[in-house]
PDB file of C-alpha atoms in Angstrom:
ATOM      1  CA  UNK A   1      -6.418  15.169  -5.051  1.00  0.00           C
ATOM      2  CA  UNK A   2      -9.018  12.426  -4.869  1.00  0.00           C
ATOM      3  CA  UNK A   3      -9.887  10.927  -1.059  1.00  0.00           C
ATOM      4  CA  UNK A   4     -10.625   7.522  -0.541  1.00  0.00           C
ATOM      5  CA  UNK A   5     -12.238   6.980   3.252  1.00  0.00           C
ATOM      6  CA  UNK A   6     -12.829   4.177   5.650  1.00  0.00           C
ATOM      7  CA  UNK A   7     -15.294   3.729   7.760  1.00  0.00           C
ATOM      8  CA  UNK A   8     -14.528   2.515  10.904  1.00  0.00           C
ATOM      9  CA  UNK A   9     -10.984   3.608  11.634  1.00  0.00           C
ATOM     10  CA  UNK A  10     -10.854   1.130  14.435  1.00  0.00           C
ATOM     11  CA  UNK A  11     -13.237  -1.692  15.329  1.00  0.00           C
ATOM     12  CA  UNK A  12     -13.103  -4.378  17.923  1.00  0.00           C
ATOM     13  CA  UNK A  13     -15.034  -7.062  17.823  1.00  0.00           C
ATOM     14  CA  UNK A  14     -15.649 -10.599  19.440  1.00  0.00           C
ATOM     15  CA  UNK A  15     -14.562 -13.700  18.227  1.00  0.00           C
ATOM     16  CA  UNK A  16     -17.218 -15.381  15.739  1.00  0.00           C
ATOM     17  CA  UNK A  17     -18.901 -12.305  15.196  1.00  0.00           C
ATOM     18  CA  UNK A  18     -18.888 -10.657  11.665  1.00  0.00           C
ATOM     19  CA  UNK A  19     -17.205  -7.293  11.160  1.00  0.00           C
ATOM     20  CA  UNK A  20     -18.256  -4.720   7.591  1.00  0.00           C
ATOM     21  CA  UNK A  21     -15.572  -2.533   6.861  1.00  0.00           C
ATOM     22  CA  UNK A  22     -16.751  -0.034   4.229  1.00  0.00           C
ATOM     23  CA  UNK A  23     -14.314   1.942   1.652  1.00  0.00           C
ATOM     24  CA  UNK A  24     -15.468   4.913  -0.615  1.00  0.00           C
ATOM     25  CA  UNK A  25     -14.233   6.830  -3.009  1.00  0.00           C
ATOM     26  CA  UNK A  26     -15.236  10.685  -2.250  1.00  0.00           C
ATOM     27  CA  UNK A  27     -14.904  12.526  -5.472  1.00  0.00           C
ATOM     28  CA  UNK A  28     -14.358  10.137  -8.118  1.00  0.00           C
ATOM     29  CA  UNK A  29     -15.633   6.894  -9.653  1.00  0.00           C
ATOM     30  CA  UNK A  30     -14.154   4.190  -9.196  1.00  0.00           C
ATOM     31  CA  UNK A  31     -14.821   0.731 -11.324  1.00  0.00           C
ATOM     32  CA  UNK A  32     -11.689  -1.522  -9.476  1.00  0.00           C
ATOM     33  CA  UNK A  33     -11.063  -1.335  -5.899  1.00  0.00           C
ATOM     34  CA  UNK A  34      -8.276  -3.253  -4.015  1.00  0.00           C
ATOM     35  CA  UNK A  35      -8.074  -4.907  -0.560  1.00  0.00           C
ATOM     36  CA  UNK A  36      -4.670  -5.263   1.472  1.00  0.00           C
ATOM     37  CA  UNK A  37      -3.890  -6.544   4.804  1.00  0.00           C
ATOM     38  CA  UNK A  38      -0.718  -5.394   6.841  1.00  0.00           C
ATOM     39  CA  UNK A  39       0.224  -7.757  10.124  1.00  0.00           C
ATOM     40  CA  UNK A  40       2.449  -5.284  12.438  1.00  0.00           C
ATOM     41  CA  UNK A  41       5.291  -4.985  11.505  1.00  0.00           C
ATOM     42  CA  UNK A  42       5.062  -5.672   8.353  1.00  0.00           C
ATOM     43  CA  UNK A  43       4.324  -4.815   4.524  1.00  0.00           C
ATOM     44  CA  UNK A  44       0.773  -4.634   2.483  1.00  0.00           C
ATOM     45  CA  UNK A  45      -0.854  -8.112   1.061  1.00  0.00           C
ATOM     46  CA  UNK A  46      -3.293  -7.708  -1.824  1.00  0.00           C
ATOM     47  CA  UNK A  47      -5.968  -9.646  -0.311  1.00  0.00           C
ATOM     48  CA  UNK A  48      -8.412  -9.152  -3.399  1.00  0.00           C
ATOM     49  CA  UNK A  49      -9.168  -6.982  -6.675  1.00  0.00           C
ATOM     50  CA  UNK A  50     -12.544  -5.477  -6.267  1.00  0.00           C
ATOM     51  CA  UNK A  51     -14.446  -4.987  -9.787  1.00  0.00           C
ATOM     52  CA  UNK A  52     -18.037  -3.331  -9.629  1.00  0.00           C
ATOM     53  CA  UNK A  53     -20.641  -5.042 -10.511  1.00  0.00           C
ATOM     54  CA  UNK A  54     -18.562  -8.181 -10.433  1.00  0.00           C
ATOM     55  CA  UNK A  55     -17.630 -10.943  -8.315  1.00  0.00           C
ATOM     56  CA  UNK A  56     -13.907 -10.116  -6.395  1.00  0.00           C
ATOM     57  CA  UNK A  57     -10.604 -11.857  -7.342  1.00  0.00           C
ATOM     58  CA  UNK A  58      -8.911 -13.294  -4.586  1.00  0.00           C
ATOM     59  CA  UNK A  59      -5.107 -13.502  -4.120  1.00  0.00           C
ATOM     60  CA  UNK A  60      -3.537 -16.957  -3.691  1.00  0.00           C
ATOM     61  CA  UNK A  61      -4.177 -17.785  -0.121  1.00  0.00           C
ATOM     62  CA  UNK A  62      -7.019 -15.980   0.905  1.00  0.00           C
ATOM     63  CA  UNK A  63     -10.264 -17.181   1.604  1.00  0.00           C
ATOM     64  CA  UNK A  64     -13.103 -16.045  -0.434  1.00  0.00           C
ATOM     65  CA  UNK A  65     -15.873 -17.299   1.915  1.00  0.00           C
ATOM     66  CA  UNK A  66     -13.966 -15.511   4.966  1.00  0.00           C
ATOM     67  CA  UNK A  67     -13.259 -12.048   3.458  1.00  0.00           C
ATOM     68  CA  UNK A  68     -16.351 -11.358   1.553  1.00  0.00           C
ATOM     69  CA  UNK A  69     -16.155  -8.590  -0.705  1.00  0.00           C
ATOM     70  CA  UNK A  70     -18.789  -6.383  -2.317  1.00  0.00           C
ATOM     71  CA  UNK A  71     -18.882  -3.355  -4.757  1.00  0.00           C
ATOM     72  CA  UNK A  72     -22.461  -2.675  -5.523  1.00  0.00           C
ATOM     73  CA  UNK A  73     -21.473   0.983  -6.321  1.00  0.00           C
ATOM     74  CA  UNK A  74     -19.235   2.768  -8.251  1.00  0.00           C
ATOM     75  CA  UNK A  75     -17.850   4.564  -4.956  1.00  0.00           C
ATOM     76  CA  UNK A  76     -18.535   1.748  -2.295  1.00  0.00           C
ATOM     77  CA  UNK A  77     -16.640  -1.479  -1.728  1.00  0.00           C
ATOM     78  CA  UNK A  78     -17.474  -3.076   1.183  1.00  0.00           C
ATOM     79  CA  UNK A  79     -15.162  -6.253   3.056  1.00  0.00           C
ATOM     80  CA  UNK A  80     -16.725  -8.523   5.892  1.00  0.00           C
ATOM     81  CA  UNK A  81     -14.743 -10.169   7.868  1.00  0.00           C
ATOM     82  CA  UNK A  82     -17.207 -13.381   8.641  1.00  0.00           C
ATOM     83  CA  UNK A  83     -16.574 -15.742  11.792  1.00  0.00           C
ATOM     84  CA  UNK A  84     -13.418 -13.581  12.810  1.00  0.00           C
ATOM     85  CA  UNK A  85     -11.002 -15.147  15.032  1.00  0.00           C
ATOM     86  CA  UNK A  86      -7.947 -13.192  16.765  1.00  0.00           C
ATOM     87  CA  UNK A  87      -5.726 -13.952  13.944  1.00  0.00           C
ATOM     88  CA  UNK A  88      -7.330 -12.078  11.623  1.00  0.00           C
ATOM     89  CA  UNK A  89      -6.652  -8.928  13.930  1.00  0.00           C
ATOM     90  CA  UNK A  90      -5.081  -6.420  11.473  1.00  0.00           C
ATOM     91  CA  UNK A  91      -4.846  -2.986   9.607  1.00  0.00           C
ATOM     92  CA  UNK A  92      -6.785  -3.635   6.759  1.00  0.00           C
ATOM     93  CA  UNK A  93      -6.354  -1.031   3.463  1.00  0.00           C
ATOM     94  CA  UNK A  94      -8.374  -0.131   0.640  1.00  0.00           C
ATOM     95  CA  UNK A  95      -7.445   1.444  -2.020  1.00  0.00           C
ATOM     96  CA  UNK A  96      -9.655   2.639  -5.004  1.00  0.00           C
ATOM     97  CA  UNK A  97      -8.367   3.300  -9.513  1.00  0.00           C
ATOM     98  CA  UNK A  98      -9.407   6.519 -10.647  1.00  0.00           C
ATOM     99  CA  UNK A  99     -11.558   5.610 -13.878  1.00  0.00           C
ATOM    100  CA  UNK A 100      -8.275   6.476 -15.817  1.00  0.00           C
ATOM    101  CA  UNK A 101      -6.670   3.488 -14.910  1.00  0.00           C
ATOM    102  CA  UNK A 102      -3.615   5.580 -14.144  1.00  0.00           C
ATOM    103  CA  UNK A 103      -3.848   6.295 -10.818  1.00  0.00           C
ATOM    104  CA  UNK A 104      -4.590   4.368  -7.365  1.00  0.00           C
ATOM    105  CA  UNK A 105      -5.787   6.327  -3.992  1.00  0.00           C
ATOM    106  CA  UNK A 106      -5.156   4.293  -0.770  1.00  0.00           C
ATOM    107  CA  UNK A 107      -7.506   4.874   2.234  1.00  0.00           C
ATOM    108  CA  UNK A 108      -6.731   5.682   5.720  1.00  0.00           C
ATOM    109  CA  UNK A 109      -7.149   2.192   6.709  1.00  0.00           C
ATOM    110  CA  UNK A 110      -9.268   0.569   9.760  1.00  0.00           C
ATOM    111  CA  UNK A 111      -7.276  -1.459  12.326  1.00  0.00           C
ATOM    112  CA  UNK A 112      -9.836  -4.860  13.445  1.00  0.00           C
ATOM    113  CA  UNK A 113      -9.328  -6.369  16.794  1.00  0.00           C
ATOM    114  CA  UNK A 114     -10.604  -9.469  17.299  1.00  0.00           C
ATOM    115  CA  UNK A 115     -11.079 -10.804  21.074  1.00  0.00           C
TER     116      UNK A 115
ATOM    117  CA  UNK B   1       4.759 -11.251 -12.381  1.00  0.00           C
ATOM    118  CA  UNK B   2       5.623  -7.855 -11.237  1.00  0.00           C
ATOM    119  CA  UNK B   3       7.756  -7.876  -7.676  1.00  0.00           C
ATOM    120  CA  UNK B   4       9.633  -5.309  -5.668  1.00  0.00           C
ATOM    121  CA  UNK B   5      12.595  -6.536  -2.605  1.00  0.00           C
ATOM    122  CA  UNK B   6      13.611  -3.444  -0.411  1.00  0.00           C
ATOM    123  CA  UNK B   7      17.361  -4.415   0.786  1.00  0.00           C
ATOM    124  CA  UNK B   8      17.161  -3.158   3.572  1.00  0.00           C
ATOM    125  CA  UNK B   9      14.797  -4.152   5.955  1.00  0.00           C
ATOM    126  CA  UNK B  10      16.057  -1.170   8.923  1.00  0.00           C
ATOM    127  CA  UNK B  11      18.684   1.802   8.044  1.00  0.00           C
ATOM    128  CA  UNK B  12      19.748   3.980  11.056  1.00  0.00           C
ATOM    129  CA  UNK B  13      20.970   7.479  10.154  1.00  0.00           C
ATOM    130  CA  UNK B  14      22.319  10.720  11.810  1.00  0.00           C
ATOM    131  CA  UNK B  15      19.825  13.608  11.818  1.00  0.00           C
ATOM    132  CA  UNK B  16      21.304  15.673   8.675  1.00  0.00           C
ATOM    133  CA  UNK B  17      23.275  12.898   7.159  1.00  0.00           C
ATOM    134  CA  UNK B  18      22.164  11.531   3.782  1.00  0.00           C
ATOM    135  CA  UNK B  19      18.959   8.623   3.418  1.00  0.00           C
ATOM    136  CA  UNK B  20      19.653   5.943   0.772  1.00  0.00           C
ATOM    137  CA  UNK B  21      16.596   3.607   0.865  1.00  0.00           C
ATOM    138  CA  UNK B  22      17.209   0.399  -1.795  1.00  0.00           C
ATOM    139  CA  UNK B  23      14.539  -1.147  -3.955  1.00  0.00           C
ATOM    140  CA  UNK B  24      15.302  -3.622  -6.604  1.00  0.00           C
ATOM    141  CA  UNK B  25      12.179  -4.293  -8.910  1.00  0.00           C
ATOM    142  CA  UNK B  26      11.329  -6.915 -11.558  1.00  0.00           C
ATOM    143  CA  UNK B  27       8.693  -6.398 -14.225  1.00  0.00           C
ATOM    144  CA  UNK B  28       7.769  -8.240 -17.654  1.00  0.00           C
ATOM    145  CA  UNK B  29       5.990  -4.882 -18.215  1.00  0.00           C
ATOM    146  CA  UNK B  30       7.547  -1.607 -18.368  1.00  0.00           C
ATOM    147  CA  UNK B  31       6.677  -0.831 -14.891  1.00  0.00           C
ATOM    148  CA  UNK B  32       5.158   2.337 -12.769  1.00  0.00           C
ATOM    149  CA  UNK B  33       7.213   2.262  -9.557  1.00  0.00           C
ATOM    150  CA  UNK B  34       6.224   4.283  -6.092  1.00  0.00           C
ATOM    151  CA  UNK B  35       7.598   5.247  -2.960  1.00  0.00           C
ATOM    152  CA  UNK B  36       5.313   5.293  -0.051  1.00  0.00           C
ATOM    153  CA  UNK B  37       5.732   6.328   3.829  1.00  0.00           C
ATOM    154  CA  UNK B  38       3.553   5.026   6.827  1.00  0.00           C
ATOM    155  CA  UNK B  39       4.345   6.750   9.861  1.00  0.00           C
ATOM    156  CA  UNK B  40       3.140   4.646  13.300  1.00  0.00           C
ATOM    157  CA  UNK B  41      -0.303   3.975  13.402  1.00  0.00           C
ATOM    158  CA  UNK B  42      -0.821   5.698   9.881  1.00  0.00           C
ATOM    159  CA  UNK B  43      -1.998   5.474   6.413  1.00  0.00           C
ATOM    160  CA  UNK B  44      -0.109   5.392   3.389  1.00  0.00           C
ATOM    161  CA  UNK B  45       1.458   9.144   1.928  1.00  0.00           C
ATOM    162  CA  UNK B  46       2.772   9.080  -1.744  1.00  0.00           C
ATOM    163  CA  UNK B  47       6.545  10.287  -1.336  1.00  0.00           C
ATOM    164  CA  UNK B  48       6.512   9.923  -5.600  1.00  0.00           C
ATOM    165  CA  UNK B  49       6.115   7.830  -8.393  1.00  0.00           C
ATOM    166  CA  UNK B  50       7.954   6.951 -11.509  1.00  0.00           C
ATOM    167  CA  UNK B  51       5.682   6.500 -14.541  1.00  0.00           C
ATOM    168  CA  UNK B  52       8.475   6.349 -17.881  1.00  0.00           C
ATOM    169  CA  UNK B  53       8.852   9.912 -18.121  1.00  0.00           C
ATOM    170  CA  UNK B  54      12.137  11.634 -16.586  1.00  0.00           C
ATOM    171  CA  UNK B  55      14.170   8.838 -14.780  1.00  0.00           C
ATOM    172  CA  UNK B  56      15.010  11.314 -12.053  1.00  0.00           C
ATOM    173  CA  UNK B  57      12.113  11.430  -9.385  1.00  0.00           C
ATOM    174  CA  UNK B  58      11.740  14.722  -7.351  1.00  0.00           C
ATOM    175  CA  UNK B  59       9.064  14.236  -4.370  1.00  0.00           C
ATOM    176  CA  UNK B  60       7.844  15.639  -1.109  1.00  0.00           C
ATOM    177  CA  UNK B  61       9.759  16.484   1.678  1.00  0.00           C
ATOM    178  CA  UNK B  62      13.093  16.555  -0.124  1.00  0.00           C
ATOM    179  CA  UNK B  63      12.941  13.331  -1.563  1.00  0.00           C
ATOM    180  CA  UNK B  64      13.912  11.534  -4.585  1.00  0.00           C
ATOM    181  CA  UNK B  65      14.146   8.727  -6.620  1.00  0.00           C
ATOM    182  CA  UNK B  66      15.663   7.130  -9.742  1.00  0.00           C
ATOM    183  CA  UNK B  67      15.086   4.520 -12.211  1.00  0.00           C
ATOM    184  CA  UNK B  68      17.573   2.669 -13.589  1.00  0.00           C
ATOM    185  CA  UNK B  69      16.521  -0.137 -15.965  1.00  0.00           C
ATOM    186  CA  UNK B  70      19.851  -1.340 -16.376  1.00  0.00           C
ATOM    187  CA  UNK B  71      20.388  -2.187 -12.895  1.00  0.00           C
ATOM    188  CA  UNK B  72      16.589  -2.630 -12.378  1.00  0.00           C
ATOM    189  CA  UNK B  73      16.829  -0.083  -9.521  1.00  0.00           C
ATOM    190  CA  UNK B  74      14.490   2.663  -7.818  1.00  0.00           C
ATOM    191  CA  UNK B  75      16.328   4.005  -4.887  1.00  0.00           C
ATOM    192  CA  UNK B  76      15.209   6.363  -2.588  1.00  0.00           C
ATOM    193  CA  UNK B  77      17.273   9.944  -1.728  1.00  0.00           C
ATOM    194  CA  UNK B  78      17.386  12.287   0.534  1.00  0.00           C
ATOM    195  CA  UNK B  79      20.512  14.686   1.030  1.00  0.00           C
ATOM    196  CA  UNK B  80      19.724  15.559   4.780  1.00  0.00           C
ATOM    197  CA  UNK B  81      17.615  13.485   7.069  1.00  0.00           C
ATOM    198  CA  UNK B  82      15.233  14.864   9.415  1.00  0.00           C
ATOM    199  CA  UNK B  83      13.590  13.476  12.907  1.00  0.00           C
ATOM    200  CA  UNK B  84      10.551  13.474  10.948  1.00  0.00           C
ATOM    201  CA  UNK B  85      11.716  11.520   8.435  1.00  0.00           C
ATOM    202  CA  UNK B  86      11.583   8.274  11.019  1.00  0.00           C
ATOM    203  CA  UNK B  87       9.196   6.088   9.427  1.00  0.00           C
ATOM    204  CA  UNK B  88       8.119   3.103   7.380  1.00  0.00           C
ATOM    205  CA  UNK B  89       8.901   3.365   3.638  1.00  0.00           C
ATOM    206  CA  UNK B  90       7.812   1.236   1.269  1.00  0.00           C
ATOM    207  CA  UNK B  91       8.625   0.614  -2.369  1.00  0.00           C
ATOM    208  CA  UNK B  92       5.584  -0.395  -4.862  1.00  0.00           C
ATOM    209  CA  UNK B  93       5.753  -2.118  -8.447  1.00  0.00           C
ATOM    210  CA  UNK B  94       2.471  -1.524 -10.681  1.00  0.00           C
ATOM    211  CA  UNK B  95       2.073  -3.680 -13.735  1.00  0.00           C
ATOM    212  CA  UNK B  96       1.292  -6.927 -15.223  1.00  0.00           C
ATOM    213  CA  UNK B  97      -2.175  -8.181 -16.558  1.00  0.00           C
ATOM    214  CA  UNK B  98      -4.286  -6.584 -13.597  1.00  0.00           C
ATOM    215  CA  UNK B  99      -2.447  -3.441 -13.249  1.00  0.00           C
ATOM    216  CA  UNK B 100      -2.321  -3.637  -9.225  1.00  0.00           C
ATOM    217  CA  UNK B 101      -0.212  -2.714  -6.782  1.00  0.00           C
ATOM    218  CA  UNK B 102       2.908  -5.174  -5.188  1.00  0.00           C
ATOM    219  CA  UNK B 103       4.327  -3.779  -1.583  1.00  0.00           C
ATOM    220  CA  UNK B 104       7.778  -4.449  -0.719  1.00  0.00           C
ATOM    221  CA  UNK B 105       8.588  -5.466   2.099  1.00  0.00           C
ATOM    222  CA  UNK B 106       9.127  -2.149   4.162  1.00  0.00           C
ATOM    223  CA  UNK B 107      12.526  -0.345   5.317  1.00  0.00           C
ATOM    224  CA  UNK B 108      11.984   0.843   8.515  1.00  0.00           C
ATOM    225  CA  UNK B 109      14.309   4.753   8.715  1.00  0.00           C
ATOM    226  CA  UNK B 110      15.764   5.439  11.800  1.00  0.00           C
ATOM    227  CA  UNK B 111      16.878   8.780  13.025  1.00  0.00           C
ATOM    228  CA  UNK B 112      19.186   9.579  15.727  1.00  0.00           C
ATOM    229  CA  UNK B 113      19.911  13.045  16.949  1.00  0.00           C
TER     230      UNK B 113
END
Protein backbone atom coordinates (compact mmCIF):
# COMPACT_ATOMS: atom_id res chain seq x y z
CA UNK A 1 0.00 0.00 0.00
CA UNK A 2 1.27 3.54 -0.40
CA UNK A 3 3.44 5.12 2.82
CA UNK A 4 3.19 8.51 3.72
CA UNK A 5 6.25 9.51 6.35
CA UNK A 6 7.05 12.22 8.79
CA UNK A 7 9.95 13.54 9.56
CA UNK A 8 10.58 14.23 12.89
CA UNK A 9 8.50 11.78 14.89
CA UNK A 10 9.05 13.90 17.93
CA UNK A 11 10.48 17.40 18.26
CA UNK A 12 10.85 19.71 21.18
CA UNK A 13 11.46 22.94 20.84
CA UNK A 14 11.64 26.37 22.77
CA UNK A 15 9.14 28.82 22.97
CA UNK A 16 9.41 31.51 20.01
CA UNK A 17 11.46 29.39 18.05
CA UNK A 18 10.16 28.00 14.64
CA UNK A 19 9.66 24.27 14.19
CA UNK A 20 9.48 22.47 10.05
CA UNK A 21 7.68 19.42 10.15
CA UNK A 22 8.06 17.70 6.76
CA UNK A 23 5.44 15.02 5.21
CA UNK A 24 6.14 12.84 2.04
CA UNK A 25 4.55 10.68 0.11
CA UNK A 26 6.98 7.52 -0.62
CA UNK A 27 5.65 5.83 -3.65
CA UNK A 28 3.07 7.90 -5.10
CA UNK A 29 2.24 11.43 -6.23
CA UNK A 30 0.43 13.30 -4.52
CA UNK A 31 -1.26 16.82 -5.83
CA UNK A 32 -3.52 17.56 -2.27
CA UNK A 33 -2.10 17.01 1.03
CA UNK A 34 -3.96 17.58 4.38
CA UNK A 35 -2.87 18.88 7.82
CA UNK A 36 -4.63 17.77 11.22
CA UNK A 37 -3.94 18.51 14.73
CA UNK A 38 -5.02 16.11 17.66
CA UNK A 39 -4.84 17.78 21.46
CA UNK A 40 -4.60 14.54 23.88
CA UNK A 41 -7.24 13.16 24.33
CA UNK A 42 -8.91 14.00 21.69
CA UNK A 43 -10.03 13.66 17.87
CA UNK A 44 -8.21 14.99 14.44
CA UNK A 45 -8.79 18.87 13.30
CA UNK A 46 -8.22 19.59 9.61
CA UNK A 47 -5.94 22.37 10.13
CA UNK A 48 -5.44 23.01 6.24
CA UNK A 49 -5.84 21.45 2.58
CA UNK A 50 -2.46 21.40 1.01
CA UNK A 51 -2.62 21.85 -2.99
CA UNK A 52 0.84 21.76 -4.90
CA UNK A 53 1.90 24.40 -6.45
CA UNK A 54 -0.73 26.44 -4.69
CA UNK A 55 -1.26 28.52 -1.79
CA UNK A 56 -2.95 26.20 1.37
CA UNK A 57 -6.62 26.52 2.50
CA UNK A 58 -7.00 27.05 5.98
CA UNK A 59 -9.84 25.71 8.18
CA UNK A 60 -11.98 28.23 10.09
CA UNK A 61 -9.90 29.11 13.04
CA UNK A 62 -6.53 28.55 12.18
CA UNK A 63 -3.99 30.92 11.56
CA UNK A 64 -2.43 31.09 8.24
CA UNK A 65 0.58 33.25 9.27
CA UNK A 66 1.22 30.74 12.34
CA UNK A 67 1.01 27.34 10.55
CA UNK A 68 2.69 28.02 7.33
CA UNK A 69 2.27 25.49 4.84
CA UNK A 70 4.23 24.58 1.72
CA UNK A 71 4.03 21.93 -1.12
CA UNK A 72 6.68 22.77 -3.59
CA UNK A 73 6.67 19.05 -4.68
CA UNK A 74 4.48 16.60 -5.72
CA UNK A 75 5.67 14.28 -2.69
CA UNK A 76 6.68 17.03 -0.06
CA UNK A 77 4.42 19.21 2.06
CA UNK A 78 6.07 20.89 4.54
CA UNK A 79 4.18 22.81 7.96
CA UNK A 80 6.15 25.40 10.20
CA UNK A 81 5.07 26.05 13.19
CA UNK A 82 6.38 29.94 13.48
CA UNK A 83 6.75 31.73 17.02
CA UNK A 84 5.47 28.46 18.84
CA UNK A 85 4.20 28.84 22.22
CA UNK A 86 3.31 25.77 24.65
CA UNK A 87 -0.15 25.68 23.45
CA UNK A 88 0.52 24.69 20.28
CA UNK A 89 2.20 21.45 21.82
CA UNK A 90 0.50 18.62 19.85
CA UNK A 91 0.46 15.45 17.55
CA UNK A 92 0.31 16.93 14.37
CA UNK A 93 -0.89 14.49 11.14
CA UNK A 94 -0.46 14.58 7.58
CA UNK A 95 -2.06 12.87 5.36
CA UNK A 96 -1.47 12.77 1.51
CA UNK A 97 -4.61 11.82 -1.91
CA UNK A 98 -3.33 9.33 -4.12
CA UNK A 99 -3.59 11.14 -7.66
CA UNK A 100 -6.91 9.11 -8.01
CA UNK A 101 -8.68 11.17 -5.78
CA UNK A 102 -10.03 8.01 -4.21
CA UNK A 103 -7.89 7.32 -1.65
CA UNK A 104 -6.14 9.25 1.42
CA UNK A 105 -2.82 7.81 3.29
CA UNK A 106 -2.31 9.30 6.81
CA UNK A 107 1.30 9.59 8.16
CA UNK A 108 2.75 8.41 11.31
CA UNK A 109 2.46 11.74 12.79
CA UNK A 110 5.19 13.95 14.80
CA UNK A 111 4.28 14.92 18.39
CA UNK A 112 5.79 19.01 18.97
CA UNK A 113 6.63 20.07 22.43
CA UNK A 114 6.90 23.40 23.00
CA UNK A 115 8.79 24.67 26.33
CA UNK B 1 -21.20 20.02 5.14
CA UNK B 2 -20.20 16.52 5.71
CA UNK B 3 -20.05 15.55 9.75
CA UNK B 4 -19.67 12.37 11.73
CA UNK B 5 -20.83 12.20 16.00
CA UNK B 6 -19.49 8.88 17.61
CA UNK B 7 -22.16 8.23 20.60
CA UNK B 8 -20.15 7.05 22.59
CA UNK B 9 -17.37 8.81 23.77
CA UNK B 10 -15.87 5.47 26.19
CA UNK B 11 -17.44 1.73 25.94
CA UNK B 12 -16.02 -0.80 28.50
CA UNK B 13 -16.32 -4.46 27.46
CA UNK B 14 -15.48 -8.03 28.73
CA UNK B 15 -12.57 -9.68 26.91
CA UNK B 16 -14.70 -12.05 24.41
CA UNK B 17 -17.94 -10.23 24.68
CA UNK B 18 -19.25 -8.41 21.61
CA UNK B 19 -17.84 -4.45 20.50
CA UNK B 20 -20.63 -2.18 19.20
CA UNK B 21 -18.92 1.18 18.42
CA UNK B 22 -21.82 3.98 17.18
CA UNK B 23 -21.32 6.54 14.47
CA UNK B 24 -24.09 8.60 13.14
CA UNK B 25 -23.03 10.55 9.89
CA UNK B 26 -24.58 13.39 7.85
CA UNK B 27 -23.70 14.07 4.23
CA UNK B 28 -25.34 16.26 1.31
CA UNK B 29 -23.13 13.91 -0.79
CA UNK B 30 -23.39 10.30 -0.97
CA UNK B 31 -20.65 9.80 1.42
CA UNK B 32 -17.32 7.43 1.78
CA UNK B 33 -17.31 6.55 5.49
CA UNK B 34 -14.08 4.96 7.52
CA UNK B 35 -13.24 3.42 10.60
CA UNK B 36 -9.90 4.17 12.03
CA UNK B 37 -7.90 2.91 15.29
CA UNK B 38 -5.04 4.86 17.16
CA UNK B 39 -3.54 2.85 19.71
CA UNK B 40 -1.49 5.13 22.59
CA UNK B 41 1.08 7.12 21.25
CA UNK B 42 0.22 5.88 17.59
CA UNK B 43 -0.71 6.68 14.13
CA UNK B 44 -3.80 6.12 12.44
CA UNK B 45 -4.58 2.11 11.03
CA UNK B 46 -7.54 1.78 8.51
CA UNK B 47 -9.93 -0.84 10.32
CA UNK B 48 -12.23 -0.34 6.74
CA UNK B 49 -14.03 1.85 4.66
CA UNK B 50 -17.39 2.03 3.06
CA UNK B 51 -17.30 3.47 -0.48
CA UNK B 52 -21.29 2.62 -2.01
CA UNK B 53 -20.56 -0.79 -2.88
CA UNK B 54 -21.81 -3.73 -0.46
CA UNK B 55 -23.39 -2.05 2.68
CA UNK B 56 -21.85 -4.76 4.82
CA UNK B 57 -18.13 -3.81 5.73
CA UNK B 58 -15.72 -6.75 6.52
CA UNK B 59 -12.21 -5.35 7.95
CA UNK B 60 -9.11 -6.27 9.84
CA UNK B 61 -8.91 -7.92 12.91
CA UNK B 62 -12.46 -9.25 12.89
CA UNK B 63 -14.13 -6.18 12.35
CA UNK B 64 -17.04 -4.80 10.64
CA UNK B 65 -19.19 -2.25 9.68
CA UNK B 66 -22.52 -1.27 8.08
CA UNK B 67 -24.19 1.44 6.32
CA UNK B 68 -27.47 2.20 6.73
CA UNK B 69 -28.77 5.28 4.88
CA UNK B 70 -32.01 5.06 6.35
CA UNK B 71 -30.91 5.49 9.77
CA UNK B 72 -27.78 7.40 8.57
CA UNK B 73 -25.67 4.86 10.52
CA UNK B 74 -22.04 3.21 10.24
CA UNK B 75 -21.55 1.14 13.28
CA UNK B 76 -18.71 -0.66 14.17
CA UNK B 77 -18.74 -4.80 15.01
CA UNK B 78 -16.90 -7.07 16.45
CA UNK B 79 -18.34 -10.54 17.75
CA UNK B 80 -15.50 -11.17 20.38
CA UNK B 81 -13.31 -8.51 21.86
CA UNK B 82 -9.77 -8.91 22.44
CA UNK B 83 -7.11 -7.12 24.99
CA UNK B 84 -5.71 -5.83 21.91
CA UNK B 85 -8.57 -4.41 20.76
CA UNK B 86 -8.18 -1.48 23.68
CA UNK B 87 -7.82 1.54 21.73
CA UNK B 88 -8.99 4.78 20.19
CA UNK B 89 -11.46 4.37 17.29
CA UNK B 90 -12.52 6.84 15.27
CA UNK B 91 -15.24 7.23 12.68
CA UNK B 92 -14.45 9.46 9.38
CA UNK B 93 -17.00 11.11 6.80
CA UNK B 94 -15.36 11.96 3.24
CA UNK B 95 -17.32 14.21 0.95
CA UNK B 96 -18.53 17.55 0.09
CA UNK B 97 -16.88 20.13 -2.36
CA UNK B 98 -13.16 19.40 -1.18
CA UNK B 99 -13.41 15.77 -0.77
CA UNK B 100 -11.50 15.75 2.77
CA UNK B 101 -11.60 13.97 5.61
CA UNK B 102 -14.05 14.92 9.00
CA UNK B 103 -12.86 12.94 12.41
CA UNK B 104 -15.36 12.14 14.90
CA UNK B 105 -14.87 12.64 17.92
CA UNK B 106 -13.16 9.31 19.15
CA UNK B 107 -14.67 6.26 21.28
CA UNK B 108 -12.20 5.26 23.48
CA UNK B 109 -12.67 0.75 23.80
CA UNK B 110 -12.01 -0.58 26.95
CA UNK B 111 -11.17 -4.13 27.72
CA UNK B 112 -11.34 -5.89 30.91
CA UNK B 113 -10.16 -9.40 31.47
Amino acid sequence: GAVVSQHPSRVICKSGTSVKIECRSLDFQATTMFWYRQFPKQSLMLMATSNEGSKATYEQGVEKDKFLINHASLTLSTLTVTSAHPEDSSFYICSARDPGGLEQYFGPGTRLTVT
Amino acid sequence: AQSVTQLDSHVSVSEGTPVLLRCNYSSSYSPSLFWYVQHPNKGLQLLLKYTSAATLVKGINGFEAEFKKSETSFHLTKPSAHMSDAAEYFCVVRGGNNNDMRFGAGTRLTVKP
